mmCIF file with all atom_site columns, C-alpha atoms in Angstrom:
data_model
loop_
_atom_site.group_PDB
_atom_site.id
_atom_site.type_symbol
_atom_site.label_atom_id
_atom_site.label_alt_id
_atom_site.label_comp_id
_atom_site.label_asym_id
_atom_site.label_entity_id
_atom_site.label_seq_id
_atom_site.pdbx_PDB_ins_code
_atom_site.Cartn_x
_atom_site.Cartn_y
_atom_site.Cartn_z
_atom_site.occupancy
_atom_site.B_iso_or_equiv
_atom_site.pdbx_formal_charge
_atom_site.auth_seq_id
_atom_site.auth_comp_id
_atom_site.auth_asym_id
_atom_site.auth_atom_id
_atom_site.pdbx_PDB_model_num
ATOM 1   C CA . MET A 1 1   ? 0.022   0.246  0.013  1.00 86.00 ? 235 MET A CA 1
ATOM 2   C CA . LEU A 1 2   ? 1.099   3.525  -0.905 1.00 92.00 ? 236 LEU A CA 1
ATOM 3   C CA . ASN A 1 3   ? 4.822   2.467  -1.972 1.00 92.00 ? 237 ASN A CA 1
ATOM 4   C CA . ASN A 1 4   ? 4.943   5.313  -4.367 1.00 94.00 ? 238 ASN A CA 1
ATOM 5   C CA . LEU A 1 5   ? 4.654   7.493  -1.479 1.00 92.00 ? 239 LEU A CA 1
ATOM 6   C CA . LYS A 1 6   ? 7.046   5.197  0.580  1.00 92.00 ? 240 LYS A CA 1
ATOM 7   C CA . ALA A 1 7   ? 9.465   5.094  -2.142 1.00 95.00 ? 241 ALA A CA 1
ATOM 8   C CA . ASN A 1 8   ? 8.875   8.936  -2.592 1.00 94.00 ? 242 ASN A CA 1
ATOM 9   C CA . ASN A 1 9   ? 10.356  9.529  1.103  1.00 91.00 ? 243 ASN A CA 1
ATOM 10  C CA . ALA A 1 10  ? 13.628  6.956  0.438  1.00 95.00 ? 244 ALA A CA 1
ATOM 11  C CA . ALA A 1 11  ? 14.683  8.955  -2.618 1.00 95.00 ? 245 ALA A CA 1
ATOM 12  C CA . TRP A 1 12  ? 14.219  12.530 -0.810 1.00 90.00 ? 246 TRP A CA 1
ATOM 13  C CA . ALA A 1 13  ? 15.756  11.254 2.552  1.00 93.00 ? 247 ALA A CA 1
ATOM 14  C CA . LYS A 1 14  ? 18.302  10.043 -0.051 1.00 95.00 ? 248 LYS A CA 1
ATOM 15  C CA . ARG A 1 15  ? 18.718  13.648 -1.863 1.00 92.00 ? 249 ARG A CA 1
ATOM 16  C CA . MET A 1 16  ? 18.616  15.467 1.796  1.00 89.00 ? 250 MET A CA 1
ATOM 17  C CA . VAL A 1 17  ? 21.845  13.135 2.706  1.00 93.00 ? 251 VAL A CA 1
ATOM 18  C CA . GLU A 1 18  ? 23.920  14.037 -0.136 1.00 93.00 ? 252 GLU A CA 1
ATOM 19  C CA . HIS A 1 19  ? 22.897  17.681 -0.152 1.00 91.00 ? 253 HIS A CA 1
ATOM 20  C CA . ASP A 1 20  ? 23.944  17.926 3.285  1.00 90.00 ? 254 ASP A CA 1
ATOM 21  C CA . PRO A 1 21  ? 25.227  14.922 5.026  1.00 91.00 ? 255 PRO A CA 1
ATOM 22  C CA . ASN A 1 22  ? 24.362  16.446 8.327  1.00 88.00 ? 256 ASN A CA 1
ATOM 23  C CA . PHE A 1 23  ? 20.947  16.973 7.934  1.00 86.00 ? 257 PHE A CA 1
ATOM 24  C CA . PHE A 1 24  ? 18.535  14.594 9.860  1.00 89.00 ? 258 PHE A CA 1
ATOM 25  C CA . ARG A 1 25  ? 21.430  14.835 12.571 1.00 86.00 ? 259 ARG A CA 1
ATOM 26  C CA . ARG A 1 26  ? 20.897  18.089 13.148 1.00 83.00 ? 260 ARG A CA 1
ATOM 27  C CA . LEU A 1 27  ? 17.262  17.699 13.207 1.00 83.00 ? 261 LEU A CA 1
ATOM 28  C CA . GLU A 1 28  ? 17.388  15.619 16.107 1.00 81.00 ? 262 GLU A CA 1
ATOM 29  C CA . ARG A 1 29  ? 19.384  17.253 18.526 1.00 78.00 ? 263 ARG A CA 1
ATOM 30  C CA . GLN A 1 30  ? 16.493  20.014 18.374 1.00 72.00 ? 264 GLN A CA 1
ATOM 31  C CA . GLN A 1 31  ? 13.261  22.041 17.164 1.00 78.00 ? 265 GLN A CA 1
ATOM 32  C CA . ALA A 1 32  ? 13.935  25.455 17.128 1.00 86.00 ? 266 ALA A CA 1
ATOM 33  C CA . PRO A 1 33  ? 11.820  27.904 14.442 1.00 94.00 ? 267 PRO A CA 1
ATOM 34  C CA . GLU A 1 34  ? 11.279  31.468 14.288 1.00 96.00 ? 268 GLU A CA 1
ATOM 35  C CA . TYR A 1 35  ? 7.854   31.320 13.105 1.00 98.00 ? 269 TYR A CA 1
ATOM 36  C CA . LEU A 1 36  ? 4.157   29.896 13.468 1.00 98.00 ? 270 LEU A CA 1
ATOM 37  C CA . TRP A 1 37  ? 2.635   29.328 10.004 1.00 98.00 ? 271 TRP A CA 1
ATOM 38  C CA . ILE A 1 38  ? -1.364  29.276 10.961 1.00 98.00 ? 272 ILE A CA 1
ATOM 39  C CA . GLY A 1 39  ? -2.365  28.476 7.508  1.00 98.00 ? 273 GLY A CA 1
ATOM 40  C CA . CYS A 1 40  ? -5.584  26.458 5.453  1.00 98.00 ? 274 CYS A CA 1
ATOM 41  C CA . SER A 1 41  ? -5.341  22.505 5.024  1.00 97.00 ? 275 SER A CA 1
ATOM 42  C CA . ASP A 1 42  ? -5.507  23.003 1.767  1.00 95.00 ? 276 ASP A CA 1
ATOM 43  C CA . SER A 1 43  ? -2.805  20.586 -0.420 1.00 95.00 ? 277 SER A CA 1
ATOM 44  C CA . ARG A 1 44  ? -1.954  23.256 -2.878 1.00 94.00 ? 278 ARG A CA 1
ATOM 45  C CA . VAL A 1 45  ? -0.807  25.356 -0.109 1.00 94.00 ? 279 VAL A CA 1
ATOM 46  C CA . PRO A 1 46  ? 2.834   23.921 1.523  1.00 94.00 ? 280 PRO A CA 1
ATOM 47  C CA . ALA A 1 47  ? 3.944   26.024 4.342  1.00 96.00 ? 281 ALA A CA 1
ATOM 48  C CA . ASN A 1 48  ? 7.822   25.310 3.847  1.00 94.00 ? 282 ASN A CA 1
ATOM 49  C CA . GLU A 1 49  ? 8.100   25.289 0.487  1.00 94.00 ? 283 GLU A CA 1
ATOM 50  C CA . ILE A 1 50  ? 6.629   28.652 -0.174 1.00 96.00 ? 284 ILE A CA 1
ATOM 51  C CA . VAL A 1 51  ? 9.125   30.630 2.220  1.00 97.00 ? 285 VAL A CA 1
ATOM 52  C CA . ASP A 1 52  ? 11.259  28.539 1.521  1.00 94.00 ? 286 ASP A CA 1
ATOM 53  C CA . LEU A 1 53  ? 12.592  26.796 4.601  1.00 92.00 ? 287 LEU A CA 1
ATOM 54  C CA . ASP A 1 54  ? 14.048  24.003 5.654  1.00 87.00 ? 288 ASP A CA 1
ATOM 55  C CA . PRO A 1 55  ? 12.308  21.296 8.347  1.00 87.00 ? 289 PRO A CA 1
ATOM 56  C CA . GLY A 1 56  ? 12.717  22.262 11.191 1.00 89.00 ? 290 GLY A CA 1
ATOM 57  C CA . GLU A 1 57  ? 12.343  26.192 10.665 1.00 92.00 ? 291 GLU A CA 1
ATOM 58  C CA . LEU A 1 58  ? 9.174   26.641 10.595 1.00 96.00 ? 292 LEU A CA 1
ATOM 59  C CA . PHE A 1 59  ? 6.153   25.137 13.197 1.00 97.00 ? 293 PHE A CA 1
ATOM 60  C CA . VAL A 1 60  ? 2.968   24.871 11.304 1.00 98.00 ? 294 VAL A CA 1
ATOM 61  C CA . HIS A 1 61  ? -0.773  24.367 12.412 1.00 98.00 ? 295 HIS A CA 1
ATOM 62  C CA . ARG A 1 62  ? -2.975  23.753 9.308  1.00 98.00 ? 296 ARG A CA 1
ATOM 63  C CA . ASN A 1 63  ? -6.881  23.342 9.490  1.00 98.00 ? 297 ASN A CA 1
ATOM 64  C CA . VAL A 1 64  ? -9.897  24.427 7.132  1.00 97.00 ? 298 VAL A CA 1
ATOM 65  C CA . ALA A 1 65  ? -9.907  28.447 6.016  1.00 97.00 ? 299 ALA A CA 1
ATOM 66  C CA . ASN A 1 66  ? -6.771  29.228 8.341  1.00 98.00 ? 300 ASN A CA 1
ATOM 67  C CA . LEU A 1 67  ? -9.000  29.664 11.396 1.00 98.00 ? 301 LEU A CA 1
ATOM 68  C CA . ALA A 1 68  ? -7.314  30.781 15.081 1.00 98.00 ? 302 ALA A CA 1
ATOM 69  C CA . PRO A 1 69  ? -10.783 30.012 16.813 1.00 96.00 ? 303 PRO A CA 1
ATOM 70  C CA . PRO A 1 70  ? -10.572 30.897 20.422 1.00 94.00 ? 304 PRO A CA 1
ATOM 71  C CA . GLN A 1 71  ? -12.504 27.902 21.693 1.00 93.00 ? 305 GLN A CA 1
ATOM 72  C CA . ASP A 1 72  ? -10.672 25.216 19.310 1.00 96.00 ? 306 ASP A CA 1
ATOM 73  C CA . ALA A 1 73  ? -8.269  23.326 21.622 1.00 97.00 ? 307 ALA A CA 1
ATOM 74  C CA . ASN A 1 74  ? -6.053  21.921 19.017 1.00 97.00 ? 308 ASN A CA 1
ATOM 75  C CA . TYR A 1 75  ? -5.312  25.614 17.679 1.00 98.00 ? 309 TYR A CA 1
ATOM 76  C CA . LEU A 1 76  ? -4.817  26.680 21.137 1.00 98.00 ? 310 LEU A CA 1
ATOM 77  C CA . SER A 1 77  ? -2.079  23.601 22.145 1.00 98.00 ? 311 SER A CA 1
ATOM 78  C CA . VAL A 1 78  ? 0.073   24.709 19.299 1.00 98.00 ? 312 VAL A CA 1
ATOM 79  C CA . LEU A 1 79  ? -0.490  28.456 19.602 1.00 98.00 ? 313 LEU A CA 1
ATOM 80  C CA . GLN A 1 80  ? 1.249   27.931 23.402 1.00 98.00 ? 314 GLN A CA 1
ATOM 81  C CA . PHE A 1 81  ? 3.812   25.536 22.656 1.00 98.00 ? 315 PHE A CA 1
ATOM 82  C CA . ALA A 1 82  ? 4.998   27.657 20.139 1.00 98.00 ? 316 ALA A CA 1
ATOM 83  C CA . VAL A 1 83  ? 5.367   30.807 22.199 1.00 98.00 ? 317 VAL A CA 1
ATOM 84  C CA . ASP A 1 84  ? 5.755   29.431 25.597 1.00 98.00 ? 318 ASP A CA 1
ATOM 85  C CA . VAL A 1 85  ? 8.446   26.879 24.307 1.00 96.00 ? 319 VAL A CA 1
ATOM 86  C CA . LEU A 1 86  ? 9.552   27.344 21.612 1.00 96.00 ? 320 LEU A CA 1
ATOM 87  C CA . LYS A 1 87  ? 9.415   31.301 22.022 1.00 97.00 ? 321 LYS A CA 1
ATOM 88  C CA . VAL A 1 88  ? 8.854   31.495 18.035 1.00 97.00 ? 322 VAL A CA 1
ATOM 89  C CA . LYS A 1 89  ? 9.425   35.309 17.326 1.00 97.00 ? 323 LYS A CA 1
ATOM 90  C CA . HIS A 1 90  ? 6.817   35.647 14.529 1.00 97.00 ? 324 HIS A CA 1
ATOM 91  C CA . ILE A 1 91  ? 3.511   34.267 13.732 1.00 98.00 ? 325 ILE A CA 1
ATOM 92  C CA . MET A 1 92  ? 1.554   34.596 10.053 1.00 98.00 ? 326 MET A CA 1
ATOM 93  C CA . VAL A 1 93  ? -1.890  33.575 9.690  1.00 98.00 ? 327 VAL A CA 1
ATOM 94  C CA . VAL A 1 94  ? -1.416  32.767 6.231  1.00 98.00 ? 328 VAL A CA 1
ATOM 95  C CA . GLY A 1 95  ? -4.535  32.811 4.095  1.00 98.00 ? 329 GLY A CA 1
ATOM 96  C CA . HIS A 1 96  ? -4.832  31.793 0.043  1.00 98.00 ? 330 HIS A CA 1
ATOM 97  C CA . TYR A 1 97  ? -6.879  33.320 -2.033 1.00 98.00 ? 331 TYR A CA 1
ATOM 98  C CA . GLY A 1 98  ? -9.656  30.726 -3.849 1.00 96.00 ? 332 GLY A CA 1
ATOM 99  C CA . CYS A 1 99  ? -9.830  29.100 -0.518 1.00 97.00 ? 333 CYS A CA 1
ATOM 100 C CA . GLY A 1 100 ? -12.832 26.522 -1.049 1.00 96.00 ? 334 GLY A CA 1
ATOM 101 C CA . GLY A 1 101 ? -13.653 27.395 3.039  1.00 96.00 ? 335 GLY A CA 1
ATOM 102 C CA . VAL A 1 102 ? -13.940 30.452 2.743  1.00 97.00 ? 336 VAL A CA 1
ATOM 103 C CA . LYS A 1 103 ? -16.486 29.955 -0.365 1.00 96.00 ? 337 LYS A CA 1
ATOM 104 C CA . ALA A 1 104 ? -17.996 27.487 1.360  1.00 96.00 ? 338 ALA A CA 1
ATOM 105 C CA . ALA A 1 105 ? -18.859 29.231 4.723  1.00 96.00 ? 339 ALA A CA 1
ATOM 106 C CA . VAL A 1 106 ? -21.199 31.788 2.659  1.00 95.00 ? 340 VAL A CA 1
ATOM 107 C CA . ASP A 1 107 ? -22.423 29.944 -0.946 1.00 92.00 ? 341 ASP A CA 1
ATOM 108 C CA . GLY A 1 108 ? -25.779 29.054 1.062  1.00 88.00 ? 342 GLY A CA 1
ATOM 109 C CA . MET A 1 109 ? -25.360 25.199 0.546  1.00 90.00 ? 343 MET A CA 1
ATOM 110 C CA . ARG A 1 110 ? -25.129 22.911 3.583  1.00 91.00 ? 344 ARG A CA 1
ATOM 111 C CA . ARG A 1 111 ? -22.186 20.555 4.091  1.00 90.00 ? 345 ARG A CA 1
ATOM 112 C CA . GLY A 1 112 ? -22.647 18.862 7.737  1.00 92.00 ? 346 GLY A CA 1
ATOM 113 C CA . LEU A 1 113 ? -20.026 19.649 10.664 1.00 91.00 ? 347 LEU A CA 1
ATOM 114 C CA . VAL A 1 114 ? -17.975 21.929 8.409  1.00 93.00 ? 348 VAL A CA 1
ATOM 115 C CA . ASP A 1 115 ? -20.573 24.267 8.683  1.00 95.00 ? 349 ASP A CA 1
ATOM 116 C CA . HIS A 1 116 ? -20.111 24.430 12.355 1.00 95.00 ? 350 HIS A CA 1
ATOM 117 C CA . TRP A 1 117 ? -16.559 25.228 11.752 1.00 97.00 ? 351 TRP A CA 1
ATOM 118 C CA . LEU A 1 118 ? -16.855 28.107 9.252  1.00 97.00 ? 352 LEU A CA 1
ATOM 119 C CA . HIS A 1 119 ? -19.596 30.134 11.265 1.00 96.00 ? 353 HIS A CA 1
ATOM 120 C CA . PRO A 1 120 ? -16.504 32.409 11.966 1.00 97.00 ? 354 PRO A CA 1
ATOM 121 C CA . ILE A 1 121 ? -15.850 32.985 8.455  1.00 98.00 ? 355 ILE A CA 1
ATOM 122 C CA . ARG A 1 122 ? -20.050 34.229 8.053  1.00 97.00 ? 356 ARG A CA 1
ATOM 123 C CA . GLU A 1 123 ? -19.537 36.786 10.898 1.00 97.00 ? 357 GLU A CA 1
ATOM 124 C CA . VAL A 1 124 ? -16.821 38.038 9.037  1.00 98.00 ? 358 VAL A CA 1
ATOM 125 C CA . TRP A 1 125 ? -18.812 38.249 5.823  1.00 98.00 ? 359 TRP A CA 1
ATOM 126 C CA . ASN A 1 126 ? -21.919 39.526 7.766  1.00 97.00 ? 360 ASN A CA 1
ATOM 127 C CA . ASP A 1 127 ? -19.748 41.995 9.184  1.00 98.00 ? 361 ASP A CA 1
ATOM 128 C CA . HIS A 1 128 ? -18.111 43.252 6.168  1.00 98.00 ? 362 HIS A CA 1
ATOM 129 C CA . LEU A 1 129 ? -21.843 42.504 3.693  1.00 97.00 ? 363 LEU A CA 1
ATOM 130 C CA . ASP A 1 130 ? -21.892 46.838 2.044  1.00 97.00 ? 364 ASP A CA 1
ATOM 131 C CA . GLU A 1 131 ? -18.245 46.737 1.339  1.00 98.00 ? 365 GLU A CA 1
ATOM 132 C CA . LEU A 1 132 ? -17.929 43.150 -0.368 1.00 97.00 ? 366 LEU A CA 1
ATOM 133 C CA . MET A 1 133 ? -21.280 43.357 -2.069 1.00 97.00 ? 367 MET A CA 1
ATOM 134 C CA . ALA A 1 134 ? -20.247 46.429 -3.238 1.00 98.00 ? 368 ALA A CA 1
ATOM 135 C CA . ILE A 1 135 ? -17.502 43.903 -5.612 1.00 97.00 ? 369 ILE A CA 1
ATOM 136 C CA . PRO A 1 136 ? -19.064 43.313 -8.740 1.00 97.00 ? 370 PRO A CA 1
ATOM 137 C CA . ASP A 1 137 ? -16.885 40.416 -9.627 1.00 96.00 ? 371 ASP A CA 1
ATOM 138 C CA . GLU A 1 138 ? -17.515 37.443 -7.182 1.00 95.00 ? 372 GLU A CA 1
ATOM 139 C CA . LYS A 1 139 ? -13.612 36.137 -7.514 1.00 95.00 ? 373 LYS A CA 1
ATOM 140 C CA . ALA A 1 140 ? -12.636 39.219 -6.516 1.00 96.00 ? 374 ALA A CA 1
ATOM 141 C CA . ARG A 1 141 ? -15.588 39.260 -3.656 1.00 97.00 ? 375 ARG A CA 1
ATOM 142 C CA . PHE A 1 142 ? -14.175 36.353 -2.612 1.00 97.00 ? 376 PHE A CA 1
ATOM 143 C CA . ASP A 1 143 ? -10.181 37.437 -2.875 1.00 97.00 ? 377 ASP A CA 1
ATOM 144 C CA . ARG A 1 144 ? -11.496 40.324 -0.745 1.00 98.00 ? 378 ARG A CA 1
ATOM 145 C CA . LEU A 1 145 ? -13.282 38.093 2.121  1.00 98.00 ? 379 LEU A CA 1
ATOM 146 C CA . CYS A 1 146 ? -10.134 35.827 2.088  1.00 98.00 ? 380 CYS A CA 1
ATOM 147 C CA . GLU A 1 147 ? -8.408  38.719 2.927  1.00 98.00 ? 381 GLU A CA 1
ATOM 148 C CA . LEU A 1 148 ? -11.099 39.799 5.586  1.00 98.00 ? 382 LEU A CA 1
ATOM 149 C CA . ASN A 1 149 ? -10.502 36.812 7.140  1.00 98.00 ? 383 ASN A CA 1
ATOM 150 C CA . VAL A 1 150 ? -7.033  36.823 7.710  1.00 98.00 ? 384 VAL A CA 1
ATOM 151 C CA . ILE A 1 151 ? -7.289  39.997 9.037  1.00 98.00 ? 385 ILE A CA 1
ATOM 152 C CA . ARG A 1 152 ? -9.955  38.596 11.920 1.00 98.00 ? 386 ARG A CA 1
ATOM 153 C CA . GLN A 1 153 ? -8.057  35.662 12.680 1.00 98.00 ? 387 GLN A CA 1
ATOM 154 C CA . VAL A 1 154 ? -4.658  37.797 13.186 1.00 98.00 ? 388 VAL A CA 1
ATOM 155 C CA . LYS A 1 155 ? -6.828  39.558 16.267 1.00 97.00 ? 389 LYS A CA 1
ATOM 156 C CA . ASN A 1 156 ? -7.673  36.389 17.487 1.00 97.00 ? 390 ASN A CA 1
ATOM 157 C CA . VAL A 1 157 ? -4.108  35.443 17.508 1.00 97.00 ? 391 VAL A CA 1
ATOM 158 C CA . ALA A 1 158 ? -3.197  38.856 19.129 1.00 96.00 ? 392 ALA A CA 1
ATOM 159 C CA . SER A 1 159 ? -5.853  38.849 21.463 1.00 95.00 ? 393 SER A CA 1
ATOM 160 C CA . ASP A 1 160 ? -5.284  35.441 22.650 1.00 96.00 ? 394 ASP A CA 1
ATOM 161 C CA . ILE A 1 161 ? -4.045  35.120 26.581 1.00 95.00 ? 395 ILE A CA 1
ATOM 162 C CA . PHE A 1 162 ? -0.327  33.342 25.378 1.00 96.00 ? 396 PHE A CA 1
ATOM 163 C CA . VAL A 1 163 ? 0.204   35.759 23.450 1.00 96.00 ? 397 VAL A CA 1
ATOM 164 C CA . GLN A 1 164 ? -0.528  38.999 25.656 1.00 94.00 ? 398 GLN A CA 1
ATOM 165 C CA . GLU A 1 165 ? 1.008   37.513 28.707 1.00 95.00 ? 399 GLU A CA 1
ATOM 166 C CA . ALA A 1 166 ? 4.482   36.697 26.419 1.00 96.00 ? 400 ALA A CA 1
ATOM 167 C CA . TRP A 1 167 ? 4.548   40.545 25.596 1.00 95.00 ? 401 TRP A CA 1
ATOM 168 C CA . ALA A 1 168 ? 3.960   41.503 29.081 1.00 93.00 ? 402 ALA A CA 1
ATOM 169 C CA . ARG A 1 169 ? 6.880   39.725 30.223 1.00 93.00 ? 403 ARG A CA 1
ATOM 170 C CA . GLY A 1 170 ? 9.039   41.576 27.367 1.00 93.00 ? 404 GLY A CA 1
ATOM 171 C CA . GLN A 1 171 ? 8.905   38.384 24.872 1.00 95.00 ? 405 GLN A CA 1
ATOM 172 C CA . PRO A 1 172 ? 9.585   39.792 21.409 1.00 95.00 ? 406 PRO A CA 1
ATOM 173 C CA . LEU A 1 173 ? 6.718   38.438 19.361 1.00 97.00 ? 407 LEU A CA 1
ATOM 174 C CA . TRP A 1 174 ? 4.848   39.657 16.280 1.00 97.00 ? 408 TRP A CA 1
ATOM 175 C CA . VAL A 1 175 ? 1.956   38.307 14.642 1.00 98.00 ? 409 VAL A CA 1
ATOM 176 C CA . HIS A 1 176 ? 1.328   38.623 10.804 1.00 98.00 ? 410 HIS A CA 1
ATOM 177 C CA . GLY A 1 177 ? -1.477  38.481 8.264  1.00 98.00 ? 411 GLY A CA 1
ATOM 178 C CA . TRP A 1 178 ? -0.648  37.130 4.525  1.00 98.00 ? 412 TRP A CA 1
ATOM 179 C CA . VAL A 1 179 ? -2.653  36.113 1.372  1.00 98.00 ? 413 VAL A CA 1
ATOM 180 C CA . TYR A 1 180 ? -0.658  33.283 -1.004 1.00 98.00 ? 414 TYR A CA 1
ATOM 181 C CA . SER A 1 181 ? -1.644  33.366 -4.387 1.00 97.00 ? 415 SER A CA 1
ATOM 182 C CA . LEU A 1 182 ? -1.669  30.560 -6.022 1.00 96.00 ? 416 LEU A CA 1
ATOM 183 C CA . ALA A 1 183 ? -1.882  31.788 -9.607 1.00 96.00 ? 417 ALA A CA 1
ATOM 184 C CA . ASN A 1 184 ? 1.716   32.871 -9.176 1.00 96.00 ? 418 ASN A CA 1
ATOM 185 C CA . GLY A 1 185 ? 3.088   31.860 -5.967 1.00 96.00 ? 419 GLY A CA 1
ATOM 186 C CA . LEU A 1 186 ? 3.655   34.826 -4.075 1.00 96.00 ? 420 LEU A CA 1
ATOM 187 C CA . VAL A 1 187 ? 2.526   36.218 -0.418 1.00 97.00 ? 421 VAL A CA 1
ATOM 188 C CA . THR A 1 188 ? 0.867   39.582 -0.158 1.00 97.00 ? 422 THR A CA 1
ATOM 189 C CA . ASP A 1 189 ? 1.743   41.389 3.007  1.00 98.00 ? 423 ASP A CA 1
ATOM 190 C CA . LEU A 1 190 ? -1.536  42.429 4.539  1.00 98.00 ? 424 LEU A CA 1
ATOM 191 C CA . ASP A 1 191 ? -0.235  45.334 6.518  1.00 97.00 ? 425 ASP A CA 1
ATOM 192 C CA . VAL A 1 192 ? -2.235  44.350 9.682  1.00 97.00 ? 426 VAL A CA 1
ATOM 193 C CA . THR A 1 193 ? 1.015   43.359 11.443 1.00 97.00 ? 427 THR A CA 1
ATOM 194 C CA . VAL A 1 194 ? 0.414   43.664 15.602 1.00 95.00 ? 428 VAL A CA 1
ATOM 195 C CA . GLY A 1 195 ? 3.513   43.643 17.908 1.00 90.00 ? 429 GLY A CA 1
ATOM 196 C CA . GLY A 1 196 ? 5.583   43.670 21.229 1.00 69.00 ? 430 GLY A CA 1
ATOM 197 C CA . ILE A 1 197 ? 8.529   45.373 22.528 1.00 59.00 ? 431 ILE A CA 1
ATOM 198 C CA . GLN A 1 198 ? 9.796   46.982 18.960 1.00 48.00 ? 432 GLN A CA 1
ATOM 199 C CA . PRO A 1 199 ? 8.700   47.134 15.162 1.00 44.00 ? 433 PRO A CA 1
ATOM 200 C CA . ALA A 1 200 ? 8.503   44.360 13.461 1.00 46.00 ? 434 ALA A CA 1
ATOM 201 C CA . PRO A 1 201 ? 12.232  43.293 11.472 1.00 46.00 ? 435 PRO A CA 1
#
């Protein structure tokens, strides 16, 4: 079963060692990433590859539509570990244009459990309904909703007690909002960075 994936794994491991004989020995010794990526589960959005970082350099949490809900124990556990234990310096909330989860939140179709998960996006839609409905092109409207969702999740992260406590004790930490384009592979910084201690580098 899945022999092709196992073969891919063996070939990848061989390439990594050929390129850097100590690569896996370094990974074994420590995990010390400076970044936490909160992104979408979409298979077209591979976090490490997008920012060209090796394994061990990026701590990653992914879920449908890159949400940071304050009642989700999974997300909160990742956030606390990243902030309190790994002492990451940057948290990036990364949405992407063409997000199926964002569109599914407001297209009127019912899909079951995921509808509950996507409820925060419907709130963003309702909060910005006038702005969104003033955009005549449907694709552009959903792209803007993707951006507004990222902005809301940045606020969620920045208001969380783990982040607030880190800032209170003087820990350098910044929260950023980005959107990735499937069309050209580039991220756009939404300029909503929130940080403590000093301006983000």
